[in-house]
Amino acid sequence: MKILVPIKRVPDPALKTKVKDGAIDLTGANWVVNPFDEYAVETALRLLENGEAGARVAGAEIVVVTIGPEDAAQQLRSALATGADRAIRVDAEDKALDAGVVVAALVQIIAAEKPDLVILGKQAVDGDANQVGQMLAGKLGWAQATFAASVELAADQKSVLVGREVDAGVEYKRIGTPGILTVDLRIVSPHSVKNNVTPATFAYPDGPRYASLKGIMAAKKKPMDVKKLSDYGVTTTPVTREVGIELPAARAAGQIVADIPTLVKKLADEAKAI
Amino acid sequence: MAFRGLDYYGIDELLTDEERLVRDTVRDFVDRAILPGIGKHWSAGTFPMELVAHFGELGLLGSSLTGYGCAGTSPTAYGLICQELERGDSGIRSFASVQSSLVMFPIHAFGSEEQKERWLPAMAAGKAIGCFGLTEPDFGSNPNGMLTSAVRTADGYRLNGTKRWITNGNIAQVALVWAKLDGVVRGFLVPTETPGFTARTIDGKWSLRASVTSELHLEDVNVGEDAILPGVSGMRGPLSCLSQARFGICYGAVGAAMACYDEALSYAKDRVQFSRPIAGYQLVQRKLVDMVSEITKAQLLAFRLGRLKESGKLTAGQISLAKRNNVSIARDIARDARDILGANGVTDDYQCGRHMLNLESVYTYEGTHDIHTLVVGQDVTGLAAFDR
């Protein structure tokens, strides 16, 4: 079985966003793998190994791909260090990309790689667009299951049963392969991924795995292809346009009122909340 | 907010991608697995044994060695691992230093093939723990005066003596004991279950409370021919191990200093007295800037040390200079951080007090500050200020 995991680098979400001259200031930014994409890599690893033995299922392959500038190779290396087998970087500047361009490129990569599953993060935490997985399924005409909180690969590997947290509870849907999966945070809980190989009782640690030092050393030797958008015949250009960037207004200081009647009056007259 | 480290001079750019990835992996691990529980362990005086298996899985033990289940990272990457672990706690870094530099390194460098096969894969995986017995109750800075002795027997050696201030002593499966055989210092790998070997913890410490420190007693401990490290004799053996460990300490001290600086900076920006955050007052800024200045210099020393080691040019004097400088500035920074935090700095709600107390040990062990001064003093003057 072959799984393709597209990943995106994003500015470290733990750091404060700086805005300068009407644009997000990325000088000295610390780039990390989009957290949901890390979960996607972890999902692929769990689907294709015997978790208890820690060994990959024979013949299984995980390919990670990113579309971005040369620096983005670092994020691919970190995915290789956790256990992905090979990587493809499609060279492109961030401003030459939007969801449409990314999907156009992925369609061609998928045609070349022929994966059984494509697993993506449900969204990237920079733009929070939440579009690529769905658009990709549409373009390919493949089945999709979005916001996966759990997944079980059938023993015959012909389908996956996906649990999705919806307002009324958990919705389960089975999709055939090849298919598109986008994953939510819950997918990296200890028992969220089942593959009929790892014993059902086996509990993974909560969250994506760390790259081991041996994994980091091995990642250096794993293949990383570098391609251009034109190699895939992609001529699509971005249709989304950045109009402006501004931070939300800072919150005004709170007020301390003397008594309940004043509070009620303020809520009614000033805040118009009651 | 996740710890980002201080990098005022863009030293990150000098590291390889791989070194940065190792550093960031351990940094994240320290945030998630060590920091949440370390304060409790420190207060209780217990070592977090649950971490050892994780160290093994990550490959942090003996990381810069090659083969035998070790990762084979660059020395600089090993230093960065020490830096991040000590950013968590000096006691945790001590555990890793002893395992990696003081026990696995000499087995790798001086051991027989059988000794390597028996111990290195298990130690790399965290399934066996090692300790290093050099210091004795009456022989600290002058280890060559050791009283521990080995005599030949019909089928091996018999060891007698006492070792003190031994990190990991009570949790180890193997002790590398240095003893005099016919007046020459030799290393012996002693399984701690051997009859006559006992370890007793040294309690009541004000420092490195999350690390196990022991006294080892060897009373007619009989070991086989295969216990002796064949590849080295004389003080070169233990001293080469200490050079490895001190190299890691040069980085580790930077980690502790950065943790204290980070805490002091964020506290000073939040804590309002009179009209503004205390970070806005000149005396506090002076302290913070001194920290930035000293940490930056220490980072550059450590970085250069790594590259010298990689090119095989590193001298013992250079290690002594960096150990002496980096631990000393880390101790001063921990104290200044405690000062900036005021009364809050003396509680275990904050980490600078823990680092401050830990660093007292780091200042003294692996060659005291004063002894390193004399090592460099001898190096530059050609005159030894101590007996040889």
XYZ file of C-alpha atoms in Angstrom:
662
model
C 0.000 0.000 0.000
C 1.224 3.460 -0.836
C 0.190 6.635 0.950
C 0.947 10.142 -0.250
C 1.055 12.885 2.377
C 1.202 16.488 1.154
C 2.632 18.764 3.828
C 2.968 22.513 4.135
C 5.370 24.600 6.135
C 3.840 27.350 8.250
C 5.300 30.004 10.564
C 5.499 28.584 14.101
C 1.949 28.986 15.414
C 3.302 29.288 18.965
C 4.908 32.617 18.087
C 3.172 35.966 17.858
C 2.284 37.179 14.365
C 3.996 40.433 13.452
C 2.491 42.797 10.913
C 4.691 45.372 9.216
C 3.808 47.710 6.346
C 0.503 45.972 5.685
C 2.008 42.481 5.424
C 2.853 39.648 7.787
C 6.489 40.102 8.732
C 8.216 36.773 8.176
C 11.807 37.907 8.668
C 13.437 35.472 11.040
C 10.280 33.338 11.129
C 10.618 29.855 12.558
C 9.058 27.509 10.010
C 7.472 24.296 11.170
C 5.382 21.560 9.583
C 1.714 22.498 9.766
C 0.546 20.611 12.894
C -2.378 18.941 11.105
C 0.037 17.747 8.422
C 2.234 16.227 11.150
C -0.863 14.330 12.248
C -1.362 13.209 8.646
C 2.188 11.803 8.516
C 1.628 10.093 11.871
C -1.651 8.606 10.581
C 0.115 7.216 7.520
C 2.853 5.701 9.694
C 0.337 4.086 12.037
C -1.690 2.700 9.140
C 1.321 0.991 7.608
C 3.145 -0.536 10.558
C 2.764 -3.017 13.332
C 2.785 -0.506 16.178
C 3.669 -3.076 18.780
C 6.636 -4.381 16.834
C 7.487 -0.937 15.477
C 8.071 -2.440 12.017
C 6.711 -1.282 8.663
C 4.336 -3.619 6.836
C 6.188 -5.216 3.922
C 5.852 -3.369 0.644
C 4.250 -0.306 2.202
C 5.490 3.125 1.211
C 4.911 6.664 2.436
C 5.757 9.558 0.133
C 5.713 13.113 1.477
C 5.402 16.054 -0.857
C 5.580 19.788 -0.404
C 5.259 22.681 -2.784
C 7.487 25.509 -1.677
C 10.905 27.167 -1.765
C 14.248 25.522 -1.061
C 14.007 26.087 2.713
C 10.910 23.887 2.791
C 13.193 20.875 2.284
C 13.817 21.052 6.048
C 10.200 20.212 6.788
C 10.355 17.290 4.345
C 13.498 16.046 6.109
C 11.719 16.131 9.428
C 8.894 14.018 7.961
C 11.488 11.597 6.557
C 13.120 11.498 9.992
C 9.900 10.294 11.596
C 9.627 7.440 9.085
C 8.382 8.532 5.644
C 10.300 6.798 2.850
C 10.907 9.465 0.252
C 10.061 13.049 -0.520
C 9.185 15.277 -3.440
C 9.624 19.025 -3.319
C 8.015 21.048 -6.059
C 9.930 24.285 -6.190
C 7.716 27.369 -5.982
C 7.631 30.658 -4.138
C 4.831 30.992 -1.611
C 3.274 33.936 -3.416
C 2.917 31.909 -6.619
C 0.624 29.482 -4.802
C -2.953 29.243 -3.713
C -5.205 26.249 -3.126
C -6.003 25.998 -6.853
C -2.347 25.856 -7.908
C -1.489 23.383 -5.156
C -4.373 21.123 -6.172
C -3.390 21.313 -9.852
C 0.127 20.193 -8.959
C -1.063 17.456 -6.587
C -3.378 16.045 -9.261
C -0.364 15.529 -11.525
C 1.817 14.136 -8.736
C -0.934 11.690 -7.827
C -1.251 10.644 -11.473
C 2.464 9.869 -11.460
C 2.674 8.240 -8.026
C -0.644 6.358 -8.000
C -1.076 6.227 -4.208
C -3.863 4.199 -2.599
C -4.575 6.943 -0.107
C -3.799 10.629 0.102
C -3.798 11.878 3.678
C -3.752 15.596 4.421
C -4.163 17.804 7.454
C -7.691 19.179 7.576
C -6.271 22.668 7.073
C -3.056 24.641 7.364
C -2.885 26.847 10.424
C -1.518 29.852 8.528
C -4.403 30.657 6.183
C -6.928 28.212 7.700
C -8.442 27.869 4.233
C -9.453 24.215 4.579
C -9.784 23.665 0.845
C -7.054 21.460 -0.595
C -8.372 18.046 0.483
C -11.882 18.703 -0.741
C -10.829 20.322 -4.017
C -8.432 17.476 -4.671
C -11.179 14.888 -4.186
C -13.392 16.868 -6.541
C -10.740 17.165 -9.248
C -9.827 13.489 -9.031
C -13.356 12.251 -8.612
C -12.219 10.234 -5.594
C -14.121 9.519 -2.404
C -13.213 11.738 0.526
C -13.557 11.659 4.288
C -12.687 14.962 5.950
C -11.870 15.861 9.585
C -11.098 12.224 10.388
C -10.923 11.613 14.141
C -10.380 7.878 13.716
C -9.579 5.564 10.862
C -9.522 1.825 10.414
C -7.932 0.237 7.371
C -9.818 -2.881 6.250
C -7.846 -6.126 6.298
C -8.051 -6.303 2.485
C -6.806 -2.680 2.304
C -9.602 -1.879 -0.132
C -11.391 0.598 2.136
C -11.105 2.695 5.277
C -13.744 3.251 7.947
C -13.485 6.850 9.117
C -14.947 8.369 12.280
C -15.787 12.084 12.077
C -16.822 14.180 15.033
C -19.972 16.054 14.073
C -22.354 18.128 16.168
C -24.638 15.205 16.977
C -21.896 12.683 17.806
C -19.507 10.630 15.711
C -20.364 9.895 12.108
C -18.775 6.828 10.508
C -18.292 6.542 6.799
C -16.535 3.941 4.751
C -14.704 5.038 1.633
C -12.977 2.863 -0.912
C -9.427 3.278 -2.091
C -8.047 5.248 -3.739
C -9.433 8.006 -1.566
C -8.712 11.271 0.200
C -8.532 11.614 3.946
C -8.121 14.847 5.874
C -7.333 14.503 9.557
C -8.240 16.351 12.719
C -6.390 16.528 16.042
C -8.086 13.448 17.533
C -6.505 11.163 14.927
C -3.298 11.043 17.007
C -5.012 9.752 20.164
C -3.669 6.387 21.393
C -6.358 4.199 19.773
C -7.552 6.311 16.832
C -5.748 4.471 14.039
C -6.370 0.777 13.439
C -5.004 -1.265 10.576
C -5.783 -4.921 11.377
C -2.042 -5.527 11.845
C -1.222 -3.671 15.043
C -2.897 -5.534 17.943
C -6.169 -3.809 18.886
C -4.980 -3.444 22.478
C -1.870 -1.508 21.502
C -1.880 2.115 22.682
C 0.211 4.722 20.898
C 1.573 7.691 22.820
C -0.703 10.704 22.536
C 0.373 12.945 19.673
C 2.717 12.530 16.732
C 5.964 10.662 17.351
C 9.333 12.322 17.779
C 11.962 11.808 15.142
C 14.578 9.563 16.707
C 18.201 10.566 16.259
C 18.709 7.474 14.146
C 15.728 8.551 12.070
C 17.276 11.989 11.637
C 20.565 10.445 10.528
C 18.770 8.042 8.160
C 16.698 10.884 6.670
C 19.830 12.349 5.111
C 20.111 9.307 2.884
C 16.459 9.071 1.851
C 15.651 10.295 -1.663
C 14.224 13.751 -2.186
C 13.201 14.653 -5.733
C 13.106 18.316 -6.648
C 10.697 19.255 -9.418
C 9.290 22.417 -10.923
C 5.611 23.211 -11.428
C 6.303 23.128 -15.159
C 7.588 19.537 -14.847
C 4.005 18.634 -14.034
C 2.605 20.869 -16.761
C 0.966 23.150 -14.205
C 0.056 26.466 -15.769
C -2.608 27.451 -13.256
C -2.015 30.802 -11.572
C -3.412 31.960 -8.248
C -6.944 33.257 -8.313
C -6.923 34.441 -4.721
C -5.407 37.816 -4.055
C -4.239 39.339 -0.799
C -6.139 42.577 -0.266
C -4.676 43.631 3.051
C -3.487 42.381 6.407
C -4.359 43.882 9.733
C -4.351 42.589 13.268
C -7.631 42.503 15.187
C -8.111 45.647 17.262
C -6.598 45.372 20.721
C -9.187 44.782 23.415
C -10.098 47.817 25.447
C -9.335 47.665 29.161
C -12.089 46.236 31.352
C -14.106 48.309 33.773
C -14.783 47.701 37.435
C -18.231 48.811 38.488
C -19.345 49.714 41.982
C -22.455 47.556 42.305
C -24.951 45.307 40.545
C -27.418 48.052 39.509
C -24.568 49.918 37.757
C -23.542 46.685 36.031
C -27.093 46.054 34.812
C -27.412 49.633 33.606
C -24.113 49.441 31.713
C -25.007 46.087 30.171
C -28.318 47.540 29.009
C -27.262 51.044 27.912
C -23.632 50.737 26.838
C -23.111 47.112 25.852
C -26.734 46.664 24.703
C -26.328 43.055 25.828
C -29.618 42.871 27.741
C 4.494 29.594 24.676
C 7.123 27.145 23.511
C 10.726 27.872 24.432
C 12.608 29.424 21.533
C 16.093 29.866 22.956
C 18.223 32.956 22.764
C 20.073 33.468 19.497
C 21.239 37.071 19.503
C 24.058 36.466 17.043
C 22.327 34.163 14.576
C 24.425 31.165 15.625
C 21.597 28.947 14.378
C 22.760 29.700 10.839
C 26.089 28.035 11.612
C 24.404 24.732 12.466
C 23.567 22.085 9.883
C 19.908 21.279 9.160
C 20.435 17.985 10.900
C 21.859 19.613 14.027
C 18.930 22.016 14.168
C 16.476 19.139 13.738
C 18.129 17.210 16.573
C 18.072 20.311 18.781
C 14.432 21.104 18.006
C 13.366 17.496 18.579
C 14.990 17.383 22.010
C 13.713 20.881 22.807
C 10.161 19.777 22.083
C 10.675 16.574 24.073
C 11.944 18.568 27.067
C 8.899 20.847 26.903
C 6.446 17.979 26.705
C 8.039 15.160 28.696
C 10.482 16.681 31.201
C 9.350 20.136 32.280
C 5.823 19.222 33.431
C 7.085 16.796 36.093
C 10.633 17.840 36.882
C 9.785 20.239 39.719
C 7.988 17.489 41.636
C 10.849 15.049 41.167
C 13.347 17.663 42.272
C 11.374 18.494 45.413
C 10.891 14.822 46.235
C 14.524 14.030 45.497
C 13.638 11.364 42.937
C 15.014 10.619 39.475
C 12.342 10.305 36.753
C 13.082 6.699 35.754
C 10.139 6.772 33.347
C 12.188 8.997 31.024
C 15.005 6.499 30.447
C 13.081 4.377 27.935
C 12.135 7.543 26.029
C 15.774 8.631 25.936
C 16.528 5.252 24.404
C 13.741 5.472 21.818
C 14.851 8.927 20.782
C 18.464 7.801 20.535
C 19.810 10.365 23.007
C 22.103 7.885 24.767
C 25.537 7.537 23.221
C 24.190 9.543 20.293
C 27.560 10.533 18.839
C 28.945 6.979 18.831
C 28.744 4.849 15.701
C 27.340 1.333 15.426
C 25.978 -0.815 18.276
C 22.546 0.827 18.044
C 23.919 4.368 18.398
C 22.801 7.181 16.104
C 26.200 8.541 15.049
C 25.426 12.262 15.258
C 28.033 15.010 15.090
C 29.673 16.090 18.364
C 27.896 19.423 17.987
C 24.548 17.606 17.855
C 25.552 15.758 21.033
C 26.336 19.119 22.629
C 22.961 20.498 21.593
C 21.249 17.479 23.147
C 23.044 18.279 26.415
C 22.046 21.924 26.070
C 18.378 21.108 25.728
C 18.350 18.456 28.466
C 20.004 20.866 30.886
C 17.517 23.541 29.853
C 15.148 21.090 31.545
C 17.339 20.164 34.512
C 21.057 19.705 35.179
C 20.317 16.386 36.868
C 18.700 14.984 33.722
C 21.638 16.126 31.627
C 23.955 14.552 34.218
C 22.226 11.216 33.734
C 22.730 11.434 29.973
C 26.340 12.660 30.283
C 27.310 9.791 32.532
C 25.596 7.196 30.389
C 26.897 8.566 27.082
C 30.291 10.078 27.803
C 31.539 8.356 30.921
C 30.410 4.793 30.314
C 29.391 4.200 26.695
C 32.257 6.259 25.261
C 35.058 4.337 27.069
C 33.455 0.986 26.237
C 33.286 2.107 22.607
C 36.832 3.504 22.602
C 38.688 1.053 24.838
C 36.452 -2.019 25.197
C 36.750 -5.454 23.657
C 34.289 -6.526 20.977
C 32.518 -8.713 23.565
C 32.213 -5.778 25.989
C 30.802 -3.562 23.230
C 28.261 -6.182 22.154
C 27.224 -6.879 25.715
C 26.692 -3.314 26.897
C 26.387 -0.729 24.108
C 23.116 -1.768 22.401
C 21.389 -2.201 25.772
C 22.724 1.112 27.053
C 21.773 2.948 23.837
C 18.225 1.613 24.200
C 18.033 2.688 27.847
C 17.674 -0.949 28.925
C 20.911 -0.849 30.901
C 22.219 2.074 32.926
C 25.859 2.749 33.669
C 27.783 4.667 36.314
C 31.379 5.864 36.455
C 33.461 5.312 39.580
C 36.519 7.543 39.683
C 36.178 10.002 42.585
C 36.809 8.697 46.097
C 35.994 10.201 49.486
C 39.552 11.507 49.855
C 40.477 11.915 46.200
C 38.449 14.419 44.198
C 40.610 16.872 42.261
C 43.500 14.444 42.610
C 42.027 11.190 41.277
C 45.443 9.701 40.616
C 45.842 9.264 44.368
C 42.996 6.742 44.406
C 43.093 3.925 46.929
C 40.792 1.518 45.093
C 42.860 -1.455 44.083
C 42.683 -4.449 41.801
C 44.721 -7.597 42.273
C 44.996 -10.525 39.899
C 43.290 -13.738 40.912
C 43.360 -17.187 39.307
C 40.549 -16.289 36.870
C 40.349 -12.505 36.906
C 40.615 -9.622 39.342
C 39.578 -8.753 42.886
C 38.567 -5.129 43.553
C 38.486 -3.266 46.858
C 37.745 0.367 47.580
C 35.171 3.122 47.932
C 33.920 5.529 45.286
C 31.886 8.620 46.138
C 29.700 11.194 44.347
C 28.755 8.644 41.734
C 25.851 9.729 39.531
C 23.433 6.847 38.708
C 25.179 4.568 41.259
C 22.017 3.057 42.697
C 20.169 2.652 39.407
C 23.045 1.247 37.350
C 23.421 -2.282 36.009
C 27.105 -1.728 35.291
C 29.755 0.342 37.034
C 32.926 1.391 35.261
C 35.292 1.321 38.225
C 38.757 2.805 37.943
C 41.245 1.003 40.181
C 44.991 0.623 40.463
C 46.400 -2.653 39.199
C 50.095 -2.909 40.024
C 50.072 0.842 40.619
C 48.542 1.653 37.200
C 44.974 2.981 36.811
C 42.787 0.560 34.834
C 39.058 0.441 34.065
C 36.855 -2.477 35.131
C 33.284 -3.122 34.017
C 31.595 -4.410 37.142
C 27.990 -5.663 36.932
C 26.352 -4.108 39.984
C 24.840 -7.459 40.979
C 28.345 -8.849 41.618
C 28.713 -10.051 45.249
C 30.617 -7.533 47.351
C 29.386 -4.538 45.328
C 27.016 -2.238 47.193
C 25.697 1.232 46.443
C 24.267 3.649 48.970
C 22.497 6.873 47.968
C 23.823 10.199 49.182
C 20.753 12.013 50.445
C 20.170 15.499 51.779
C 21.470 17.237 48.659
C 20.643 20.885 47.979
C 21.473 20.351 44.364
C 20.823 17.892 41.507
C 17.941 16.549 43.533
C 16.379 14.909 40.454
C 19.524 12.831 39.950
C 20.741 9.792 41.855
C 24.098 10.289 43.599
C 25.721 7.368 45.372
C 28.656 5.967 47.243
C 29.957 2.651 45.903
C 31.567 0.089 48.178
C 33.647 -2.696 46.704
C 34.575 -5.410 49.159
C 36.437 -8.327 47.611
C 34.517 -7.957 44.371
C 35.646 -10.756 42.072
C 35.332 -10.162 38.350
C 36.522 -12.212 35.387
C 39.355 -11.564 32.945
C 36.763 -10.070 30.615
C 35.963 -7.192 33.016
C 39.073 -5.126 32.370
C 38.984 -2.490 29.612
C 41.807 -3.736 27.409
C 42.401 -0.603 25.366
C 43.715 1.900 27.903
C 45.847 2.165 31.004
C 46.834 5.086 33.225
C 44.944 8.308 33.874
C 44.472 8.856 30.129
C 41.486 6.478 30.383
C 39.325 8.373 32.857
C 40.575 11.774 31.672
C 39.531 11.079 28.074
C 36.038 10.223 29.346
C 35.917 13.426 31.350
C 36.908 15.438 28.280
C 33.860 14.020 26.488
C 31.542 14.778 29.371
C 32.929 18.269 29.945
C 32.372 19.029 26.294
C 28.677 18.272 26.850
C 28.628 20.362 30.030
C 29.892 23.398 28.087
C 26.679 23.161 26.071
C 24.520 22.067 28.989
C 25.365 25.153 31.033
C 24.162 27.308 28.128
C 20.827 25.483 28.310
C 20.392 26.177 32.022
C 21.400 29.810 31.494
C 18.902 30.253 28.646
C 16.107 28.768 30.768
C 16.855 31.288 33.538
C 17.180 34.214 31.133
C 13.919 33.275 29.430
C 12.109 33.114 32.745
C 13.620 36.360 34.032
C 12.796 38.216 30.817
C 9.181 37.149 30.719
C 8.740 37.830 34.435
C 10.318 41.272 34.160
C 8.034 42.203 31.276
C 4.936 41.161 33.230
C 5.777 42.356 36.710
C 4.617 45.940 37.201
C 6.033 48.031 40.026
C 5.432 51.760 40.341
C 4.606 52.990 36.855
C 5.851 50.218 34.545
C 7.008 46.630 34.099
C 10.276 46.170 35.961
C 11.931 45.339 32.613
C 11.626 49.055 31.930
C 13.988 49.988 34.766
C 17.673 50.509 34.119
C 18.995 48.169 36.804
C 16.876 45.275 35.539
C 17.835 45.966 31.933
C 21.489 45.908 32.931
C 21.012 42.433 34.396
C 19.123 41.179 31.340
C 21.714 42.590 28.951
C 24.541 41.041 30.959
C 22.723 37.720 30.581
C 22.344 38.143 26.809
C 25.981 39.113 26.511
C 27.330 36.210 28.564
C 25.016 33.626 26.991
C 26.018 34.767 23.503
C 29.710 34.460 24.338
C 29.148 31.059 25.918
C 27.241 29.895 22.818
C 30.118 30.938 20.593
C 32.635 29.125 22.801
C 30.500 25.985 22.755
C 29.935 26.168 19.015
C 33.626 26.598 18.260
C 34.441 23.761 20.644
C 32.134 21.485 18.628
C 33.732 22.332 15.324
C 37.227 21.900 16.805
C 36.196 18.501 18.093
C 34.828 17.521 14.697
C 38.110 18.433 13.033
C 40.097 16.546 15.676
C 41.912 19.653 16.898
C 40.272 20.099 20.284
C 42.648 20.360 23.250
C 41.970 19.658 26.929
C 42.835 23.268 27.754
C 40.166 24.536 25.355
C 37.576 22.307 27.019
C 38.676 23.506 30.460
C 38.370 27.142 29.411
C 34.830 26.648 28.139
C 33.694 24.497 31.082
C 35.073 27.065 33.497
C 33.511 30.000 31.680
C 30.146 28.556 30.713
C 29.251 27.000 34.056
C 30.393 30.088 35.908
C 28.276 32.459 33.812
C 25.305 30.087 34.036
C 25.565 30.128 37.825
C 25.709 33.925 37.864
C 22.769 34.159 35.459
C 20.673 31.800 37.592
C 21.365 33.987 40.622
C 20.519 37.203 38.750
C 17.339 35.590 37.425
C 16.378 34.674 40.972
C 17.048 38.272 41.951
C 14.817 39.653 39.170
C 12.017 37.325 40.252
C 12.188 38.725 43.780
C 10.471 36.609 46.403
C 8.825 34.524 43.683
C 12.292 33.374 42.681
C 12.705 31.409 45.891
C 9.620 29.269 45.313
C 9.333 26.166 43.176
C 6.643 27.849 41.086
C 9.591 29.075 39.028
C 12.626 27.215 37.744
C 15.516 29.632 38.279
C 15.979 28.608 41.920
C 16.235 24.957 40.895
C 18.792 25.774 38.217
C 20.690 28.012 40.644
C 21.068 25.182 43.132
C 21.828 22.577 40.468
C 24.580 24.693 38.988
C 26.467 24.674 42.291
C 27.163 20.996 41.619
C 27.961 21.542 37.959
C 30.427 24.242 39.046
C 32.204 21.686 41.208
C 31.936 18.382 39.375
C 33.833 17.250 36.300
C 36.779 19.359 37.414
C 36.089 22.248 39.753
C 36.130 25.802 38.488
C 39.438 26.354 40.275
C 41.078 23.226 38.880
C 40.102 24.218 35.338
C 41.668 27.607 36.047
C 44.903 25.860 36.932
C 44.730 23.598 33.887
C 44.502 26.619 31.596
C 47.053 28.407 33.774
C 49.517 25.601 33.240
C 48.688 25.514 29.538
C 49.526 29.183 29.003
C 52.480 29.514 31.408
C 54.012 26.077 31.139
C 54.120 26.027 34.953
C 51.926 23.662 36.986
C 50.441 25.331 40.065
C 49.646 21.917 41.568
C 51.550 18.681 42.179
C 51.730 16.342 39.246
